[in-house]
Amino acid sequence: MRQPLLITDPKDLPKGDVALVPTMGALHEGHLSLVREARRHASHVVVSIFVNPTQFAPGEDYEQYPRTLEADVEKLSQVGADVVFAPSARTMYPSKTQVTIDPGPLAEILEGASRPTHFAGVCQIVAKLFNMVRPTVAVFGQKDAQQLAIIRHMVTDLSYPIEIICAPIVREENGLALSSRNTYLNQDERAQAVMLSRALFEGAKSDTPAQQVAITSQILQEAGIEPEYVEVVTTDGFDVLSEESKPVMQDVTLLVAARIGSTRLIDNVTIRRQ
């Protein structure tokens, strides 16, 4: 595979049939799977790498977030990315922001309850990338399920002519969902983090949302993990169903967030009813 073109100026971005894969770098196989999916949908694939300050709250890991641009570009050369767009903070935020995006009520629950400013920052940077790159398609991962739902709402509500593609979660052999933040985990914490996916998979075997939440929560607590939340939502609309005591005849997603040591991780599994 050829080396992708590394650019920092949006004026140099390709035009026409473009698929965008937005990332914050520190790329792993999960990100690379998004690029492979993007190749199926457009002639040119642009991968953005930008650690976006507006989606981090004070005290979160913005300064510590891994930045590995040279290694990222090398990885992207193996999966067919055409362009790496790695703008500076000054390029993306040339002055104090006056106009922002309200991500709506979906941003106030689950991840939004724990990180109240997070999704406003996500929408701000994704909207900027959409306006600069002008893709026909954008690919996001299922691991950030709530983000995906909010981006889809933003695209619909603001009439972006962009198709949003969801790519499945990529896991290690032991089931741990790939995440750039996994690099923060020590050996013992990694062993404990595996219980997130094991609890989800076991909970997903139950028939009702209430049972799915109860079993997942119990397994986590037995493993010494106190989750921030365990919830079931409709996969399409992200409506919370966690207290439903009867089987739901539509696809649902079972989600979890928890701290393993000092590292906050999220994971989910979709339970298909069709």
PDB file of C-alpha atoms in Angstrom:
ATOM      1  CA  MET A   1       0.000   0.000   0.000  1.00  0.00           C
ATOM      2  CA  ARG A   2       1.140   3.538  -0.701  1.00  0.00           C
ATOM      3  CA  GLN A   3       1.824   6.130   1.966  1.00  0.00           C
ATOM      4  CA  PRO A   4      -1.194   8.411   2.447  1.00  0.00           C
ATOM      5  CA  LEU A   5      -0.792  12.114   1.782  1.00  0.00           C
ATOM      6  CA  LEU A   6      -0.408  13.974   5.089  1.00  0.00           C
ATOM      7  CA  ILE A   7      -1.955  17.435   5.003  1.00  0.00           C
ATOM      8  CA  THR A   8      -2.707  20.107   7.574  1.00  0.00           C
ATOM      9  CA  ASP A   9      -4.476  22.718   5.429  1.00  0.00           C
ATOM     10  CA  PRO A  10      -8.129  22.065   4.505  1.00  0.00           C
ATOM     11  CA  LYS A  11      -7.506  23.760   1.150  1.00  0.00           C
ATOM     12  CA  ASP A  12      -5.505  20.675   0.156  1.00  0.00           C
ATOM     13  CA  LEU A  13      -8.317  18.191   0.824  1.00  0.00           C
ATOM     14  CA  PRO A  14      -9.546  16.117  -2.151  1.00  0.00           C
ATOM     15  CA  LYS A  15     -12.869  16.916  -3.777  1.00  0.00           C
ATOM     16  CA  GLY A  16     -15.567  14.671  -5.157  1.00  0.00           C
ATOM     17  CA  ASP A  17     -16.449  11.193  -3.956  1.00  0.00           C
ATOM     18  CA  VAL A  18     -14.930  11.157  -0.458  1.00  0.00           C
ATOM     19  CA  ALA A  19     -15.418   8.993   2.630  1.00  0.00           C
ATOM     20  CA  LEU A  20     -14.376  10.530   5.951  1.00  0.00           C
ATOM     21  CA  VAL A  21     -13.187   8.595   8.999  1.00  0.00           C
ATOM     22  CA  PRO A  22     -12.905  11.044  11.928  1.00  0.00           C
ATOM     23  CA  THR A  23     -10.445   9.966  14.647  1.00  0.00           C
ATOM     24  CA  MET A  24      -8.367  11.389  17.479  1.00  0.00           C
ATOM     25  CA  GLY A  25      -5.374   9.260  16.498  1.00  0.00           C
ATOM     26  CA  ALA A  26      -3.643   6.598  18.598  1.00  0.00           C
ATOM     27  CA  LEU A  27      -5.012   4.252  15.970  1.00  0.00           C
ATOM     28  CA  HIS A  28      -5.686   0.566  16.560  1.00  0.00           C
ATOM     29  CA  GLU A  29      -7.342  -2.206  14.570  1.00  0.00           C
ATOM     30  CA  GLY A  30     -10.777  -0.794  15.368  1.00  0.00           C
ATOM     31  CA  HIS A  31      -9.936   2.442  13.578  1.00  0.00           C
ATOM     32  CA  LEU A  32      -8.357   0.545  10.691  1.00  0.00           C
ATOM     33  CA  SER A  33     -11.569  -1.452  10.261  1.00  0.00           C
ATOM     34  CA  LEU A  34     -13.389   1.865   9.748  1.00  0.00           C
ATOM     35  CA  VAL A  35     -10.964   2.748   6.970  1.00  0.00           C
ATOM     36  CA  ARG A  36     -11.506  -0.607   5.283  1.00  0.00           C
ATOM     37  CA  GLU A  37     -15.250  -0.016   5.459  1.00  0.00           C
ATOM     38  CA  ALA A  38     -14.831   3.489   4.046  1.00  0.00           C
ATOM     39  CA  ARG A  39     -12.940   2.095   1.037  1.00  0.00           C
ATOM     40  CA  ARG A  40     -16.111   0.207   0.094  1.00  0.00           C
ATOM     41  CA  HIS A  41     -18.138   3.394  -0.202  1.00  0.00           C
ATOM     42  CA  ALA A  42     -16.037   6.054  -1.947  1.00  0.00           C
ATOM     43  CA  SER A  43     -13.148   6.641  -4.319  1.00  0.00           C
ATOM     44  CA  HIS A  44     -11.111   8.644  -1.821  1.00  0.00           C
ATOM     45  CA  VAL A  45     -10.724   7.996   1.917  1.00  0.00           C
ATOM     46  CA  VAL A  46      -9.772  10.848   4.248  1.00  0.00           C
ATOM     47  CA  VAL A  47      -8.837  10.011   7.838  1.00  0.00           C
ATOM     48  CA  SER A  48      -8.812  12.998  10.164  1.00  0.00           C
ATOM     49  CA  ILE A  49      -6.532  12.931  13.213  1.00  0.00           C
ATOM     50  CA  PHE A  50      -7.246  15.652  15.730  1.00  0.00           C
ATOM     51  CA  VAL A  51      -7.429  15.481  19.520  1.00  0.00           C
ATOM     52  CA  ASN A  52     -10.394  17.781  19.960  1.00  0.00           C
ATOM     53  CA  PRO A  53     -10.174  19.931  23.112  1.00  0.00           C
ATOM     54  CA  THR A  54     -13.859  20.899  23.155  1.00  0.00           C
ATOM     55  CA  GLN A  55     -15.030  17.359  23.892  1.00  0.00           C
ATOM     56  CA  PHE A  56     -12.882  17.068  27.015  1.00  0.00           C
ATOM     57  CA  ALA A  57     -14.080  18.547  30.303  1.00  0.00           C
ATOM     58  CA  PRO A  58     -11.629  20.057  32.809  1.00  0.00           C
ATOM     59  CA  GLY A  59      -9.861  17.252  34.641  1.00  0.00           C
ATOM     60  CA  GLU A  60     -10.294  14.730  31.816  1.00  0.00           C
ATOM     61  CA  ASP A  61      -7.376  13.259  29.897  1.00  0.00           C
ATOM     62  CA  TYR A  62      -6.932  15.803  27.081  1.00  0.00           C
ATOM     63  CA  GLU A  63      -3.257  16.448  27.875  1.00  0.00           C
ATOM     64  CA  GLN A  64      -2.511  12.752  28.460  1.00  0.00           C
ATOM     65  CA  TYR A  65      -4.417  11.456  25.430  1.00  0.00           C
ATOM     66  CA  PRO A  66      -1.885   9.544  23.282  1.00  0.00           C
ATOM     67  CA  ARG A  67      -0.611  11.364  20.221  1.00  0.00           C
ATOM     68  CA  THR A  68       1.175   9.041  17.785  1.00  0.00           C
ATOM     69  CA  LEU A  69       0.877  10.693  14.378  1.00  0.00           C
ATOM     70  CA  GLU A  70       3.908   9.091  12.715  1.00  0.00           C
ATOM     71  CA  ALA A  71       2.844   5.584  13.754  1.00  0.00           C
ATOM     72  CA  ASP A  72      -0.753   6.342  12.779  1.00  0.00           C
ATOM     73  CA  VAL A  73       0.236   7.355   9.242  1.00  0.00           C
ATOM     74  CA  GLU A  74       2.257   4.149   8.868  1.00  0.00           C
ATOM     75  CA  LYS A  75      -0.723   2.042   9.959  1.00  0.00           C
ATOM     76  CA  LEU A  76      -3.004   3.879   7.542  1.00  0.00           C
ATOM     77  CA  SER A  77      -0.640   3.111   4.670  1.00  0.00           C
ATOM     78  CA  GLN A  78      -1.538  -0.568   5.160  1.00  0.00           C
ATOM     79  CA  VAL A  79      -5.304  -0.140   4.757  1.00  0.00           C
ATOM     80  CA  GLY A  80      -5.665   2.161   1.788  1.00  0.00           C
ATOM     81  CA  ALA A  81      -6.220   5.607   3.279  1.00  0.00           C
ATOM     82  CA  ASP A  82      -5.578   8.267   0.646  1.00  0.00           C
ATOM     83  CA  VAL A  83      -5.262  11.338   2.852  1.00  0.00           C
ATOM     84  CA  VAL A  84      -4.505  11.976   6.518  1.00  0.00           C
ATOM     85  CA  PHE A  85      -5.892  15.335   7.570  1.00  0.00           C
ATOM     86  CA  ALA A  86      -4.051  16.368  10.748  1.00  0.00           C
ATOM     87  CA  PRO A  87      -4.926  20.013  11.369  1.00  0.00           C
ATOM     88  CA  SER A  88      -3.613  22.125  14.213  1.00  0.00           C
ATOM     89  CA  ALA A  89      -5.837  23.424  16.991  1.00  0.00           C
ATOM     90  CA  ARG A  90      -5.443  26.888  15.477  1.00  0.00           C
ATOM     91  CA  THR A  91      -6.771  25.623  12.143  1.00  0.00           C
ATOM     92  CA  MET A  92      -9.830  24.060  13.736  1.00  0.00           C
ATOM     93  CA  TYR A  93     -10.436  26.837  16.285  1.00  0.00           C
ATOM     94  CA  PRO A  94      -8.888  30.037  14.863  1.00  0.00           C
ATOM     95  CA  SER A  95     -10.720  32.246  17.369  1.00  0.00           C
ATOM     96  CA  LYS A  96     -12.932  31.956  20.414  1.00  0.00           C
ATOM     97  CA  THR A  97     -16.029  30.009  19.385  1.00  0.00           C
ATOM     98  CA  GLN A  98     -19.185  32.113  19.320  1.00  0.00           C
ATOM     99  CA  VAL A  99     -21.593  29.715  17.576  1.00  0.00           C
ATOM    100  CA  THR A 100     -22.053  26.221  18.945  1.00  0.00           C
ATOM    101  CA  ILE A 101     -24.271  23.207  18.289  1.00  0.00           C
ATOM    102  CA  ASP A 102     -26.848  22.014  20.806  1.00  0.00           C
ATOM    103  CA  PRO A 103     -26.744  18.200  20.570  1.00  0.00           C
ATOM    104  CA  GLY A 104     -30.260  17.903  22.013  1.00  0.00           C
ATOM    105  CA  PRO A 105     -31.826  15.847  24.801  1.00  0.00           C
ATOM    106  CA  LEU A 106     -30.095  12.611  23.818  1.00  0.00           C
ATOM    107  CA  ALA A 107     -26.837  14.240  24.910  1.00  0.00           C
ATOM    108  CA  GLU A 108     -28.121  14.634  28.477  1.00  0.00           C
ATOM    109  CA  ILE A 109     -28.372  10.927  29.380  1.00  0.00           C
ATOM    110  CA  LEU A 110     -25.869   8.093  29.903  1.00  0.00           C
ATOM    111  CA  GLU A 111     -22.547   9.426  28.578  1.00  0.00           C
ATOM    112  CA  GLY A 112     -23.984  12.932  28.622  1.00  0.00           C
ATOM    113  CA  ALA A 113     -24.932  12.659  32.285  1.00  0.00           C
ATOM    114  CA  SER A 114     -21.335  11.742  33.152  1.00  0.00           C
ATOM    115  CA  ARG A 115     -19.762  14.154  30.653  1.00  0.00           C
ATOM    116  CA  PRO A 116     -22.194  17.090  30.256  1.00  0.00           C
ATOM    117  CA  THR A 117     -20.162  19.058  27.682  1.00  0.00           C
ATOM    118  CA  HIS A 118     -18.836  16.095  25.727  1.00  0.00           C
ATOM    119  CA  PHE A 119     -21.373  15.736  22.918  1.00  0.00           C
ATOM    120  CA  ALA A 120     -21.560  19.464  22.225  1.00  0.00           C
ATOM    121  CA  GLY A 121     -17.810  19.301  21.579  1.00  0.00           C
ATOM    122  CA  VAL A 122     -18.200  16.183  19.443  1.00  0.00           C
ATOM    123  CA  CYS A 123     -20.901  17.797  17.306  1.00  0.00           C
ATOM    124  CA  GLN A 124     -18.831  20.975  16.973  1.00  0.00           C
ATOM    125  CA  ILE A 125     -15.762  19.197  15.642  1.00  0.00           C
ATOM    126  CA  VAL A 126     -17.681  16.745  13.438  1.00  0.00           C
ATOM    127  CA  ALA A 127     -19.646  19.606  11.879  1.00  0.00           C
ATOM    128  CA  LYS A 128     -16.389  21.442  11.194  1.00  0.00           C
ATOM    129  CA  LEU A 129     -14.868  18.332   9.610  1.00  0.00           C
ATOM    130  CA  PHE A 130     -17.982  17.794   7.489  1.00  0.00           C
ATOM    131  CA  ASN A 131     -17.774  21.394   6.269  1.00  0.00           C
ATOM    132  CA  MET A 132     -14.058  21.170   5.483  1.00  0.00           C
ATOM    133  CA  VAL A 133     -13.865  17.675   3.996  1.00  0.00           C
ATOM    134  CA  ARG A 134     -17.334  17.673   2.367  1.00  0.00           C
ATOM    135  CA  PRO A 135     -17.607  13.883   2.324  1.00  0.00           C
ATOM    136  CA  THR A 136     -20.376  11.894   0.709  1.00  0.00           C
ATOM    137  CA  VAL A 137     -19.987   9.218   3.406  1.00  0.00           C
ATOM    138  CA  ALA A 138     -18.669   9.221   6.977  1.00  0.00           C
ATOM    139  CA  VAL A 139     -17.847   6.075   8.957  1.00  0.00           C
ATOM    140  CA  PHE A 140     -18.194   5.806  12.746  1.00  0.00           C
ATOM    141  CA  GLY A 141     -17.752   2.856  15.104  1.00  0.00           C
ATOM    142  CA  GLN A 142     -20.492   1.076  17.015  1.00  0.00           C
ATOM    143  CA  LYS A 143     -18.466   1.222  20.255  1.00  0.00           C
ATOM    144  CA  ASP A 144     -19.433   4.893  20.635  1.00  0.00           C
ATOM    145  CA  ALA A 145     -23.101   4.028  20.170  1.00  0.00           C
ATOM    146  CA  GLN A 146     -24.545   7.187  21.712  1.00  0.00           C
ATOM    147  CA  GLN A 147     -22.191   9.371  19.697  1.00  0.00           C
ATOM    148  CA  LEU A 148     -23.289   7.552  16.554  1.00  0.00           C
ATOM    149  CA  ALA A 149     -26.962   8.172  17.363  1.00  0.00           C
ATOM    150  CA  ILE A 150     -26.355  11.876  18.006  1.00  0.00           C
ATOM    151  CA  ILE A 151     -24.327  12.310  14.804  1.00  0.00           C
ATOM    152  CA  ARG A 152     -27.132  10.686  12.839  1.00  0.00           C
ATOM    153  CA  HIS A 153     -29.616  13.126  14.392  1.00  0.00           C
ATOM    154  CA  MET A 154     -27.308  16.041  13.570  1.00  0.00           C
ATOM    155  CA  VAL A 155     -26.971  14.964   9.944  1.00  0.00           C
ATOM    156  CA  THR A 156     -30.752  14.673   9.604  1.00  0.00           C
ATOM    157  CA  ASP A 157     -31.669  17.823  11.526  1.00  0.00           C
ATOM    158  CA  LEU A 158     -29.065  20.038   9.838  1.00  0.00           C
ATOM    159  CA  SER A 159     -29.610  18.504   6.366  1.00  0.00           C
ATOM    160  CA  TYR A 160     -26.071  17.341   5.742  1.00  0.00           C
ATOM    161  CA  PRO A 161     -25.993  15.401   2.441  1.00  0.00           C
ATOM    162  CA  ILE A 162     -23.861  12.683   4.032  1.00  0.00           C
ATOM    163  CA  GLU A 163     -24.494   8.982   4.529  1.00  0.00           C
ATOM    164  CA  ILE A 164     -23.482   7.770   8.004  1.00  0.00           C
ATOM    165  CA  ILE A 165     -22.089   4.231   8.068  1.00  0.00           C
ATOM    166  CA  CYS A 166     -21.789   2.204  11.285  1.00  0.00           C
ATOM    167  CA  ALA A 167     -18.895  -0.268  11.563  1.00  0.00           C
ATOM    168  CA  PRO A 168     -18.977  -3.059  14.186  1.00  0.00           C
ATOM    169  CA  ILE A 169     -16.875  -3.154  17.346  1.00  0.00           C
ATOM    170  CA  VAL A 170     -13.481  -4.833  16.980  1.00  0.00           C
ATOM    171  CA  ARG A 171     -12.391  -6.893  19.991  1.00  0.00           C
ATOM    172  CA  GLU A 172      -9.298  -8.625  21.246  1.00  0.00           C
ATOM    173  CA  GLU A 173      -9.434 -12.417  21.379  1.00  0.00           C
ATOM    174  CA  ASN A 174     -10.494 -12.206  25.030  1.00  0.00           C
ATOM    175  CA  GLY A 175     -13.443  -9.957  24.124  1.00  0.00           C
ATOM    176  CA  LEU A 176     -12.062  -6.598  25.290  1.00  0.00           C
ATOM    177  CA  ALA A 177     -13.267  -3.844  22.965  1.00  0.00           C
ATOM    178  CA  LEU A 178     -10.351  -2.047  21.324  1.00  0.00           C
ATOM    179  CA  SER A 179      -9.888   1.499  22.612  1.00  0.00           C
ATOM    180  CA  SER A 180      -7.077   4.030  22.557  1.00  0.00           C
ATOM    181  CA  ARG A 181      -7.572   4.338  26.321  1.00  0.00           C
ATOM    182  CA  ASN A 182      -6.680   0.663  26.802  1.00  0.00           C
ATOM    183  CA  THR A 183      -3.065   1.838  26.754  1.00  0.00           C
ATOM    184  CA  TYR A 184      -3.683   3.357  30.199  1.00  0.00           C
ATOM    185  CA  LEU A 185      -4.438  -0.072  31.726  1.00  0.00           C
ATOM    186  CA  ASN A 186      -1.839  -2.088  33.588  1.00  0.00           C
ATOM    187  CA  GLN A 187      -1.811  -5.899  33.381  1.00  0.00           C
ATOM    188  CA  ASP A 188      -4.205  -6.441  36.295  1.00  0.00           C
ATOM    189  CA  GLU A 189      -6.577  -3.733  35.047  1.00  0.00           C
ATOM    190  CA  ARG A 190      -6.659  -5.257  31.561  1.00  0.00           C
ATOM    191  CA  ALA A 191      -7.675  -8.596  33.074  1.00  0.00           C
ATOM    192  CA  GLN A 192     -10.476  -6.872  34.960  1.00  0.00           C
ATOM    193  CA  ALA A 193     -11.558  -4.834  31.920  1.00  0.00           C
ATOM    194  CA  VAL A 194     -12.299  -8.066  30.037  1.00  0.00           C
ATOM    195  CA  MET A 195     -15.256  -8.524  32.397  1.00  0.00           C
ATOM    196  CA  LEU A 196     -17.086  -5.653  30.701  1.00  0.00           C
ATOM    197  CA  SER A 197     -17.622  -7.629  27.511  1.00  0.00           C
ATOM    198  CA  ARG A 198     -18.188 -10.918  29.351  1.00  0.00           C
ATOM    199  CA  ALA A 199     -20.919  -9.322  31.451  1.00  0.00           C
ATOM    200  CA  LEU A 200     -22.549  -7.796  28.366  1.00  0.00           C
ATOM    201  CA  PHE A 201     -22.516 -11.049  26.427  1.00  0.00           C
ATOM    202  CA  GLU A 202     -24.018 -12.915  29.364  1.00  0.00           C
ATOM    203  CA  GLY A 203     -26.621 -10.250  29.997  1.00  0.00           C
ATOM    204  CA  ALA A 204     -27.586 -10.249  26.332  1.00  0.00           C
ATOM    205  CA  LYS A 205     -28.767 -13.864  26.656  1.00  0.00           C
ATOM    206  CA  SER A 206     -31.710 -12.753  28.821  1.00  0.00           C
ATOM    207  CA  ASP A 207     -35.126 -12.002  27.362  1.00  0.00           C
ATOM    208  CA  THR A 208     -36.095  -8.640  28.841  1.00  0.00           C
ATOM    209  CA  PRO A 209     -34.239  -5.334  29.263  1.00  0.00           C
ATOM    210  CA  ALA A 210     -34.678  -5.475  33.046  1.00  0.00           C
ATOM    211  CA  GLN A 211     -33.085  -8.935  33.166  1.00  0.00           C
ATOM    212  CA  GLN A 212     -30.309  -7.906  30.799  1.00  0.00           C
ATOM    213  CA  VAL A 213     -29.410  -4.978  33.048  1.00  0.00           C
ATOM    214  CA  ALA A 214     -29.671  -7.015  36.255  1.00  0.00           C
ATOM    215  CA  ILE A 215     -27.453  -9.872  35.066  1.00  0.00           C
ATOM    216  CA  THR A 216     -24.841  -7.579  33.523  1.00  0.00           C
ATOM    217  CA  SER A 217     -24.697  -5.473  36.690  1.00  0.00           C
ATOM    218  CA  GLN A 218     -24.421  -8.527  38.932  1.00  0.00           C
ATOM    219  CA  ILE A 219     -21.512  -9.992  36.980  1.00  0.00           C
ATOM    220  CA  LEU A 220     -19.663  -6.695  37.047  1.00  0.00           C
ATOM    221  CA  GLN A 221     -20.167  -6.232  40.775  1.00  0.00           C
ATOM    222  CA  GLU A 222     -18.975  -9.788  41.443  1.00  0.00           C
ATOM    223  CA  ALA A 223     -15.835  -8.885  39.481  1.00  0.00           C
ATOM    224  CA  GLY A 224     -15.274  -5.840  41.702  1.00  0.00           C
ATOM    225  CA  ILE A 225     -16.478  -3.340  39.093  1.00  0.00           C
ATOM    226  CA  GLU A 226     -19.025  -0.691  40.050  1.00  0.00           C
ATOM    227  CA  PRO A 227     -20.485   0.486  36.724  1.00  0.00           C
ATOM    228  CA  GLU A 228     -21.411   4.110  36.118  1.00  0.00           C
ATOM    229  CA  TYR A 229     -24.377   2.798  34.202  1.00  0.00           C
ATOM    230  CA  VAL A 230     -25.800  -0.340  32.635  1.00  0.00           C
ATOM    231  CA  GLU A 231     -28.697   0.443  30.313  1.00  0.00           C
ATOM    232  CA  VAL A 232     -30.697  -0.971  27.418  1.00  0.00           C
ATOM    233  CA  VAL A 233     -31.774   1.326  24.581  1.00  0.00           C
ATOM    234  CA  THR A 234     -33.531   0.826  21.278  1.00  0.00           C
ATOM    235  CA  THR A 235     -30.868   0.513  18.621  1.00  0.00           C
ATOM    236  CA  ASP A 236     -32.632   2.803  16.153  1.00  0.00           C
ATOM    237  CA  GLY A 237     -33.972   5.551  18.409  1.00  0.00           C
ATOM    238  CA  PHE A 238     -31.809   5.213  21.541  1.00  0.00           C
ATOM    239  CA  ASP A 239     -34.890   5.188  23.769  1.00  0.00           C
ATOM    240  CA  VAL A 240     -34.050   3.849  27.248  1.00  0.00           C
ATOM    241  CA  LEU A 241     -35.825   0.542  28.016  1.00  0.00           C
ATOM    242  CA  SER A 242     -33.896  -0.698  31.032  1.00  0.00           C
ATOM    243  CA  GLU A 243     -36.943  -1.196  33.295  1.00  0.00           C
ATOM    244  CA  GLU A 244     -39.045  -3.057  30.728  1.00  0.00           C
ATOM    245  CA  SER A 245     -40.012  -6.437  32.209  1.00  0.00           C
ATOM    246  CA  LYS A 246     -41.342  -7.939  28.969  1.00  0.00           C
ATOM    247  CA  PRO A 247     -39.394  -8.942  25.850  1.00  0.00           C
ATOM    248  CA  VAL A 248     -38.956  -6.113  23.349  1.00  0.00           C
ATOM    249  CA  MET A 249     -39.678  -7.028  19.739  1.00  0.00           C
ATOM    250  CA  GLN A 250     -37.039  -4.815  18.145  1.00  0.00           C
ATOM    251  CA  ASP A 251     -33.259  -4.553  18.112  1.00  0.00           C
ATOM    252  CA  VAL A 252     -31.850  -3.172  21.353  1.00  0.00           C
ATOM    253  CA  THR A 253     -28.372  -2.251  22.552  1.00  0.00           C
ATOM    254  CA  LEU A 254     -27.047  -3.132  25.992  1.00  0.00           C
ATOM    255  CA  LEU A 255     -24.509  -0.546  27.153  1.00  0.00           C
ATOM    256  CA  VAL A 256     -22.048  -0.199  30.006  1.00  0.00           C
ATOM    257  CA  ALA A 257     -19.628   2.420  31.298  1.00  0.00           C
ATOM    258  CA  ALA A 258     -17.204   1.810  34.150  1.00  0.00           C
ATOM    259  CA  ARG A 259     -13.873   2.856  35.556  1.00  0.00           C
ATOM    260  CA  ILE A 260     -11.124   0.273  35.649  1.00  0.00           C
ATOM    261  CA  GLY A 261      -8.532   1.812  37.908  1.00  0.00           C
ATOM    262  CA  SER A 262      -8.471   5.432  36.775  1.00  0.00           C
ATOM    263  CA  THR A 263      -9.483   4.620  33.184  1.00  0.00           C
ATOM    264  CA  ARG A 264     -13.056   5.104  32.042  1.00  0.00           C
ATOM    265  CA  LEU A 265     -14.183   2.545  29.457  1.00  0.00           C
ATOM    266  CA  ILE A 266     -17.422   1.993  27.543  1.00  0.00           C
ATOM    267  CA  ASP A 267     -18.736  -1.028  25.668  1.00  0.00           C
ATOM    268  CA  ASN A 268     -21.979  -2.327  24.227  1.00  0.00           C
ATOM    269  CA  VAL A 269     -23.599  -5.238  22.425  1.00  0.00           C
ATOM    270  CA  THR A 270     -26.571  -5.164  20.064  1.00  0.00           C
ATOM    271  CA  ILE A 271     -29.301  -7.755  20.650  1.00  0.00           C
ATOM    272  CA  ARG A 272     -31.078  -8.446  17.398  1.00  0.00           C
ATOM    273  CA  ARG A 273     -34.734  -9.488  17.332  1.00  0.00           C
ATOM    274  CA  GLN A 274     -35.228  -9.803  13.585  1.00  0.00           C
TER     275      GLN A 274
END
